[in-house]
Coordinates of C-alpha atoms in Angstrom, one line a residue:
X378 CA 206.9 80.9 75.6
X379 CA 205.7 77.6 76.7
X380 CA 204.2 77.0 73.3
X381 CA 207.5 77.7 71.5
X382 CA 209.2 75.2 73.6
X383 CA 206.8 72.9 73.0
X384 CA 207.3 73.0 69.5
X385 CA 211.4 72.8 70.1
X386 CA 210.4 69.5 71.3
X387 CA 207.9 68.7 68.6
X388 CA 204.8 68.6 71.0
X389 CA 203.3 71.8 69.9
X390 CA 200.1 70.6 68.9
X391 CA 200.2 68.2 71.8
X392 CA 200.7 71.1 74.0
X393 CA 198.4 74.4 72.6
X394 CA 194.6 72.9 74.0
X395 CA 196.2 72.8 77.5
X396 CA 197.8 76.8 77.2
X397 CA 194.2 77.4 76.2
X398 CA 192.2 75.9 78.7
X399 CA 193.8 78.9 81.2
X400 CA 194.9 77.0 83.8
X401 CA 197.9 78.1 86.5
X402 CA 201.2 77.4 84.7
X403 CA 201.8 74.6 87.7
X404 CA 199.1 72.8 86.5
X405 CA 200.0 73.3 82.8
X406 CA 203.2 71.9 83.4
X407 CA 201.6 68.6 84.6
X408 CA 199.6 68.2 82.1
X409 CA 202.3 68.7 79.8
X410 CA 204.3 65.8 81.4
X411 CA 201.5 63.7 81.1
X412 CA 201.3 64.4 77.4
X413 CA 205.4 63.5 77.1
X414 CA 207.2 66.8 77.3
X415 CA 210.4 67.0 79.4
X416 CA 210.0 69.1 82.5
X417 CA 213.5 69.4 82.2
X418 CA 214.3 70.9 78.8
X419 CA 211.1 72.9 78.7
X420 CA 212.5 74.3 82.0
X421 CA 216.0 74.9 80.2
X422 CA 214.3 76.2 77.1
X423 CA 212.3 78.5 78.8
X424 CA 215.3 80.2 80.5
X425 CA 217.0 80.6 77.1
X426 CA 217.6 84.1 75.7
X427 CA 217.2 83.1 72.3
X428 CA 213.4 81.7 73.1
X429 CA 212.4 85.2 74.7
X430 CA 214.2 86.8 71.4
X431 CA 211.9 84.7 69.1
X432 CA 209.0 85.2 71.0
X433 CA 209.5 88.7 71.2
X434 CA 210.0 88.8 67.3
X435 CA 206.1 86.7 66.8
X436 CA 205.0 89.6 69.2
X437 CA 206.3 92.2 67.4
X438 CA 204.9 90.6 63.9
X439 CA 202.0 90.7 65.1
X440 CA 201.1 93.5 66.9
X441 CA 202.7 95.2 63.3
X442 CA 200.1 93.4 61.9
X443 CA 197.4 94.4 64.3
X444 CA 196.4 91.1 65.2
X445 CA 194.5 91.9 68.2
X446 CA 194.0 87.6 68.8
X447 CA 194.1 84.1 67.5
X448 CA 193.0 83.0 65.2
X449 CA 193.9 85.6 63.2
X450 CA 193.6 84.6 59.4
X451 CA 194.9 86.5 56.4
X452 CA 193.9 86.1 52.9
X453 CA 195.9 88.0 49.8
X454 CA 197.7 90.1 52.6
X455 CA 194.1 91.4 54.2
X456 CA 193.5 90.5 57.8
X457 CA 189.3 88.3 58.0
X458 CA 188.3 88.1 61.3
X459 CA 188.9 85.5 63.9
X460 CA 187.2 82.3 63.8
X461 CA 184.9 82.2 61.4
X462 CA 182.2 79.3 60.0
X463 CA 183.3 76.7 57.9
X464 CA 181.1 78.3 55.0
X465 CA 182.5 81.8 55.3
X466 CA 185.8 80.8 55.9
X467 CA 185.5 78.7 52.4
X468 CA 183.4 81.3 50.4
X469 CA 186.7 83.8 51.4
X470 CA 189.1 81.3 50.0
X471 CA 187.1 81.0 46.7
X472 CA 186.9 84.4 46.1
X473 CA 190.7 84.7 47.2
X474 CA 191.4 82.2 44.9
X475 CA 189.2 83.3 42.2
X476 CA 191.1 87.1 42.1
X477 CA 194.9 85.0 41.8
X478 CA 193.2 83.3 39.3
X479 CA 192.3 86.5 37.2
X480 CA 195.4 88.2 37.9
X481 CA 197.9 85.3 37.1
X482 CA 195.4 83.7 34.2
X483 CA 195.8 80.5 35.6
X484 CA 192.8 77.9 35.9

């Protein structure tokens, strides 16, 4: 939930290394402060209803999807792994690419 209200305050990617360093949420909220999110509306965000409702909806999305972590990557509607090398990760994307390509004709 932090991470949603994060974003509401546009400091998502300022915020997602420090949820992912595992640190107690006291000292998460520190740092966040220190990277400029307000204590205040992050408090007030986090104690909204609608904030549990749309986390509770990415939840649900994935756990439909059987994302069992993050990263979780999906090419053409098939889940590939986690995090995977630069290489593979492109050599996936080609050959996605390459069966759009086929189906739609396009270059």
């Amino acid at each position: 939930m932090i991470g949603e209200c994060a974003h509401v305050q546009g400091k998502f990617f300022d915020a997602a290394p420090i949820l992912f360093e595992g640190a107690p949420t006291a000292d998460i909220m520190t740092k966040l402060e220190a990277k400029g999110i307000d204590r205040k509306a992050m408090d007030a965000c986090l104690a909204l209803e609608s904030t549990k409702v749309a986390v509770g909806k990415d939840i649900k999305a994935g756990l439909d999807a059987k994302i069992q972590g993050t990263p979780a990557l999906f090419l053409n509607g098939a889940q590939v792994g986690g995090a995977l090398p630069k290489d593979k990760l492109m050599q996936l994307i080609d050959g996605a690419k390459a069966v759009y390509q086929k189906s739609t004709h396009k270059p």
